[in-house]
PDB file of C-alpha atoms in Angstrom:
ATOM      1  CA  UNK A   1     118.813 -97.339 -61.526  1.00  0.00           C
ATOM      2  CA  UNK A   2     120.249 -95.418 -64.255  1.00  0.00           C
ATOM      3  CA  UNK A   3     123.693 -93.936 -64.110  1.00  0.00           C
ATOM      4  CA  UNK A   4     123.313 -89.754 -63.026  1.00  0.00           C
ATOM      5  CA  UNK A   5     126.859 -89.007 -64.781  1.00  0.00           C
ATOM      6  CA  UNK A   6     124.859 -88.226 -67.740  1.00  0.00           C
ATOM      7  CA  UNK A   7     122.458 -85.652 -66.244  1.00  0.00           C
ATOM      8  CA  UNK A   8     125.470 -84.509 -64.110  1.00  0.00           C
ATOM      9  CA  UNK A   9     127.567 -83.646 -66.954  1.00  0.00           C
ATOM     10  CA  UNK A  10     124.487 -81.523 -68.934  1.00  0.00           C
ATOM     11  CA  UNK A  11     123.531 -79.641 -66.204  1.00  0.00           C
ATOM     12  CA  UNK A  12     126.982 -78.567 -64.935  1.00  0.00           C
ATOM     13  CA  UNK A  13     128.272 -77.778 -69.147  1.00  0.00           C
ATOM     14  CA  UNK A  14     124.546 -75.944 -68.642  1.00  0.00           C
ATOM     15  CA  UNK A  15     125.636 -74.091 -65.415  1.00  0.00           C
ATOM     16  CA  UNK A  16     129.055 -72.978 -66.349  1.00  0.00           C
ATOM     17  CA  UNK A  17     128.281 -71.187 -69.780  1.00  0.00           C
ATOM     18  CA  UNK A  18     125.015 -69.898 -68.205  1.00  0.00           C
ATOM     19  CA  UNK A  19     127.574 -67.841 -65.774  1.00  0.00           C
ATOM     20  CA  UNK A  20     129.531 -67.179 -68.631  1.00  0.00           C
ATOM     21  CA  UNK A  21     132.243 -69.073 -67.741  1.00  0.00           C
ATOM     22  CA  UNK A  22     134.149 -71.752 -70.383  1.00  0.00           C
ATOM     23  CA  UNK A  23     133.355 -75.463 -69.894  1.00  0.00           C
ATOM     24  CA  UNK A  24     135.887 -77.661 -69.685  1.00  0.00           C
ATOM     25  CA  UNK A  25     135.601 -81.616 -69.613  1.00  0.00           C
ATOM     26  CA  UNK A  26     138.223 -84.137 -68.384  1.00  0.00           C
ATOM     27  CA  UNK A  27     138.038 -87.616 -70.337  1.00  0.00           C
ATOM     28  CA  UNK A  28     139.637 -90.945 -70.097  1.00  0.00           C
ATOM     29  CA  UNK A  29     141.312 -90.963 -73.602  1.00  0.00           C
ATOM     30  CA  UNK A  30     141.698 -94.877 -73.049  1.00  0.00           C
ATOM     31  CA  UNK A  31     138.093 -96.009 -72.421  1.00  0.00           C
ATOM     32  CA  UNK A  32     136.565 -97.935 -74.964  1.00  0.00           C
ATOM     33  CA  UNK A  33     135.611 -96.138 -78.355  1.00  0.00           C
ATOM     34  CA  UNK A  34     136.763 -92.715 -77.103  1.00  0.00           C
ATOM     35  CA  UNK A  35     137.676 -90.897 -81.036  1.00  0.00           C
ATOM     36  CA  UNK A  36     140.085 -88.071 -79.710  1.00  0.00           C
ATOM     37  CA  UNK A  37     143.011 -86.671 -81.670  1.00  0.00           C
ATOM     38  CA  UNK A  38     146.293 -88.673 -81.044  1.00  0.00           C
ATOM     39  CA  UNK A  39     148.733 -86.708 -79.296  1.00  0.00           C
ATOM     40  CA  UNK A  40     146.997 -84.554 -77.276  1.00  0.00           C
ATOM     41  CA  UNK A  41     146.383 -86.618 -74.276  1.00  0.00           C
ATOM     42  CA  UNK A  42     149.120 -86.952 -71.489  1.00  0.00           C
ATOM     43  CA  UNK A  43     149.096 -89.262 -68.945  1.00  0.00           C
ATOM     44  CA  UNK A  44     145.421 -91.090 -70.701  1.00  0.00           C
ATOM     45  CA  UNK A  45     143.736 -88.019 -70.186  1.00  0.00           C
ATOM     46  CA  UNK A  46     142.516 -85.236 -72.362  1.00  0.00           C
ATOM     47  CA  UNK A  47     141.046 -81.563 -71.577  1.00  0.00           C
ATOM     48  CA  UNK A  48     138.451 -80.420 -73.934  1.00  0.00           C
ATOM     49  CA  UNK A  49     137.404 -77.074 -74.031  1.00  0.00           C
ATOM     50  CA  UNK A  50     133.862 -77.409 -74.836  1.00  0.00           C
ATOM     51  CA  UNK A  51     132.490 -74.080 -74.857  1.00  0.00           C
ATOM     52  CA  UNK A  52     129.741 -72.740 -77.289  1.00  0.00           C
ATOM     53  CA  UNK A  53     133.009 -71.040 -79.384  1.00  0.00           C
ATOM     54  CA  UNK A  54     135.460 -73.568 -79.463  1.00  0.00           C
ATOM     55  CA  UNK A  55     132.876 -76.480 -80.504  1.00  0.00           C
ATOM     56  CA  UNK A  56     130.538 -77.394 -83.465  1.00  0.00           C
ATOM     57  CA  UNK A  57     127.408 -79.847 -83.518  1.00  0.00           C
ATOM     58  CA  UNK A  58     127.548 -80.759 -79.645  1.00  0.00           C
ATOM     59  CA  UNK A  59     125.737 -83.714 -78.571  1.00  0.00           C
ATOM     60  CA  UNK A  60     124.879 -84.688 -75.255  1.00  0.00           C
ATOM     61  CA  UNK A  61     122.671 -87.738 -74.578  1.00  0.00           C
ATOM     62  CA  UNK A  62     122.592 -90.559 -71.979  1.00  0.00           C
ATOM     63  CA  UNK A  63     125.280 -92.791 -74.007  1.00  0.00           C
ATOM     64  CA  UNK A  64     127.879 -90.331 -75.368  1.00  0.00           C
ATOM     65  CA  UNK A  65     128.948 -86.418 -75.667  1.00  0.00           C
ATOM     66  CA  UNK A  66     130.227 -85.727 -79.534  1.00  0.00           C
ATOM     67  CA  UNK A  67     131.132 -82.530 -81.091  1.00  0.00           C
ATOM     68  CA  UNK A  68     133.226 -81.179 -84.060  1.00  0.00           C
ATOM     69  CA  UNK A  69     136.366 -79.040 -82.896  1.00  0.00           C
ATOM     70  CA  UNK A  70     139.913 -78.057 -83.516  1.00  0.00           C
ATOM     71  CA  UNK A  71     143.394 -79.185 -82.254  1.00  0.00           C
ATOM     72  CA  UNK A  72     146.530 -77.527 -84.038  1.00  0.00           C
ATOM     73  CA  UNK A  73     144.257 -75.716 -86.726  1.00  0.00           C
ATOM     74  CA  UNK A  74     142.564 -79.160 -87.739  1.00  0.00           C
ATOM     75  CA  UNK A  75     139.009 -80.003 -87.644  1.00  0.00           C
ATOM     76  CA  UNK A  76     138.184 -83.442 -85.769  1.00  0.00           C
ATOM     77  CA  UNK A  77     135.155 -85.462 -84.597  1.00  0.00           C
ATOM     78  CA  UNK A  78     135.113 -86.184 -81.261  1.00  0.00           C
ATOM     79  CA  UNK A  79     133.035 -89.418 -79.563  1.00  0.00           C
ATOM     80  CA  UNK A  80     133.123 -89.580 -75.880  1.00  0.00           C
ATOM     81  CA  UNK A  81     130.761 -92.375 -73.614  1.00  0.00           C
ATOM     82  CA  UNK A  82     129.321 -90.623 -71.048  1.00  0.00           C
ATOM     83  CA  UNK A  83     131.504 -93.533 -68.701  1.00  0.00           C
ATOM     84  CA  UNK A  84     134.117 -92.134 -70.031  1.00  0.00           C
ATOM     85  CA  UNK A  85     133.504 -88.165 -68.952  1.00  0.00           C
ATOM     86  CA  UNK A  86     135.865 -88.083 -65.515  1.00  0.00           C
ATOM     87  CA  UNK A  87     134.838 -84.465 -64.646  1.00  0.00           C
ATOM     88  CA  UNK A  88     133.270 -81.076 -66.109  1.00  0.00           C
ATOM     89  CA  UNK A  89     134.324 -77.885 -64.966  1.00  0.00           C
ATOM     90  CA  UNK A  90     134.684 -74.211 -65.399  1.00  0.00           C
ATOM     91  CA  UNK A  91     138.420 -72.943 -66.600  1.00  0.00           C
ATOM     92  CA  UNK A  92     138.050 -69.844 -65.097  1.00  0.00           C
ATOM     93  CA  UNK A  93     137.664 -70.962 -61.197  1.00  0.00           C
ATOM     94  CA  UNK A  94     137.268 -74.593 -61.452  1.00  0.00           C
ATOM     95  CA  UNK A  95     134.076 -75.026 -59.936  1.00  0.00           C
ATOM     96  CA  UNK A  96     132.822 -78.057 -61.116  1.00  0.00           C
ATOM     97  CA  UNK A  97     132.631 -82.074 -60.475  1.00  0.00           C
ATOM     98  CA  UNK A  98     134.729 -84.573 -60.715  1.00  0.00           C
ATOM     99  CA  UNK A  99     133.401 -88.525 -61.466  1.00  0.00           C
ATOM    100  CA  UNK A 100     134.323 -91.541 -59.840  1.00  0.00           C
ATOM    101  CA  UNK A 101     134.255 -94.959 -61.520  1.00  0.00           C
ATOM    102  CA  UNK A 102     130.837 -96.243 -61.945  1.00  0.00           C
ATOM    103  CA  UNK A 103     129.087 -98.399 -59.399  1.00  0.00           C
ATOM    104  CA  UNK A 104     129.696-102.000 -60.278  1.00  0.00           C
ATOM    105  CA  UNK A 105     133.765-102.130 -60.775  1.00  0.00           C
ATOM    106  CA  UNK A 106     136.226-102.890 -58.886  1.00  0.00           C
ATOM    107  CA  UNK A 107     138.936-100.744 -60.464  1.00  0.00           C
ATOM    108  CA  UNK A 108     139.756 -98.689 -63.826  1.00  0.00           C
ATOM    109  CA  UNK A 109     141.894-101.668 -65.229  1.00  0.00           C
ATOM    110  CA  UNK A 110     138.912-104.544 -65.032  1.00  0.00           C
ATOM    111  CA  UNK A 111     136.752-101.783 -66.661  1.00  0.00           C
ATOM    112  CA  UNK A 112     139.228-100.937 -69.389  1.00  0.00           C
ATOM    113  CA  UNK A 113     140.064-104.826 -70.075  1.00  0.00           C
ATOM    114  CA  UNK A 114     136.736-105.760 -69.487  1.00  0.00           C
ATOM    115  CA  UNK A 115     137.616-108.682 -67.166  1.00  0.00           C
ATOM    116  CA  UNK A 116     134.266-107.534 -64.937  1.00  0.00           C
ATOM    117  CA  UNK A 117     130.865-107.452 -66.585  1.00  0.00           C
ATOM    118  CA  UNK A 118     127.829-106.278 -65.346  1.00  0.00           C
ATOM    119  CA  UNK A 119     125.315-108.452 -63.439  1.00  0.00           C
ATOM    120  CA  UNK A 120     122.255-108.814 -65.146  1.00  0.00           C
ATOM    121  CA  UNK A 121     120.584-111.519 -62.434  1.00  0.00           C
ATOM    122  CA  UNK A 122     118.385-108.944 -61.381  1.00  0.00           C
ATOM    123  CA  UNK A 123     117.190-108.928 -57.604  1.00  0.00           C
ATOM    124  CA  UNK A 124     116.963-111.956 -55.649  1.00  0.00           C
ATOM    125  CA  UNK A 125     113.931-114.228 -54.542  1.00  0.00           C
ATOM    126  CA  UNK A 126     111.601-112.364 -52.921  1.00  0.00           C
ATOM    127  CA  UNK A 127     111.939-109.146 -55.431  1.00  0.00           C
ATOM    128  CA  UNK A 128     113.626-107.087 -53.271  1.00  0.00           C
ATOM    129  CA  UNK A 129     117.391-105.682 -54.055  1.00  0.00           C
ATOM    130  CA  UNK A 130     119.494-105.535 -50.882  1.00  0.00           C
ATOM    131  CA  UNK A 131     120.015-103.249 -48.894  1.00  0.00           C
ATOM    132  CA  UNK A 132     123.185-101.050 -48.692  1.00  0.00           C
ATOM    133  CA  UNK A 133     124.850-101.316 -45.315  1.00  0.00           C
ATOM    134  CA  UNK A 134     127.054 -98.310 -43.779  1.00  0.00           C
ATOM    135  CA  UNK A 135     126.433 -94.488 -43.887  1.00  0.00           C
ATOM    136  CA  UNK A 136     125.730 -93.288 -47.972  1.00  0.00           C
ATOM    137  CA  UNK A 137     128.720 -91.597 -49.004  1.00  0.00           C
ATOM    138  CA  UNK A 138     128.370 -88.146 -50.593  1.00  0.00           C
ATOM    139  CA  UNK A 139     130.321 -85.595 -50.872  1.00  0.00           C
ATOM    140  CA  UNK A 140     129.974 -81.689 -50.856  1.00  0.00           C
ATOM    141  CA  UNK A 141     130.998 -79.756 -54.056  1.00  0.00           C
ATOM    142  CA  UNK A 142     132.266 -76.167 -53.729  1.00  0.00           C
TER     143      UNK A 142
END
């Protein structure tokens, strides 16, 4: 199944500015191919403000969120895969979500040094996936 981070992050940017509220994304400036400007991230993080004013060309698809904006008076491009995208919120009174790592790896260093890859076997004999064992684990959002 397809990853819901994707649809996640689209309808929540959709939700905030429809209550007139300013979107805010948290990224993982170290992932793979994530163009942000050096020197704004602290700790390998980055806060974009990515409201209807503060960005240009936005772009959200399946793979990647990319917009023009500004840091220090400068115009940049910014690329960011949707994997990357660790929570959207609103600045005003951080309602929101935030994202854990995607199914499939063990931790954020294997999936940064890309020591774990995905498995493409498919299900197993028979044509049936496994079932998960345990109680699903969601969580409520406030």
């Amino acid at each position: 199944m397809k990853s819901s981070r994707p649809y996640l992050v689209r309808a929540l940017y959709e939700w905030i500015v429809d209550n007139d509220c300013t979107p805010h994304m948290l990224v993982n400036a170290e992932y793979p191919d994530v163009r942000v400007p050096a020197g704004f991230a602290s700790d390998g993080q980055i806060v974009l403000n990515v409201s209807p004013s503060a960005v240009r060309n936005l772009h959200m698809d399946n793979d990647s969120v990319s917009f023009d904006g500004r840091f220090g008076g400068v115009s940049h491009t910014l690329f960011v895969p949707t994997a990357a995208i660790l929570g959207v919120y609103a600045r005003e009174n951080g309602q929101g979500m935030v994202f854990e790592l995607e199914p499939g790896f063990e931790s954020e260093e294997e999936l940064l040094d890309g020591s774990i890859e995905p498995d493409d076997d498919g299900p197993p004999e028979g044509g049936q996936p496994p079932r998960p064992s345990g109680r699903p684990s969601l969580k409520v959002v406030k």
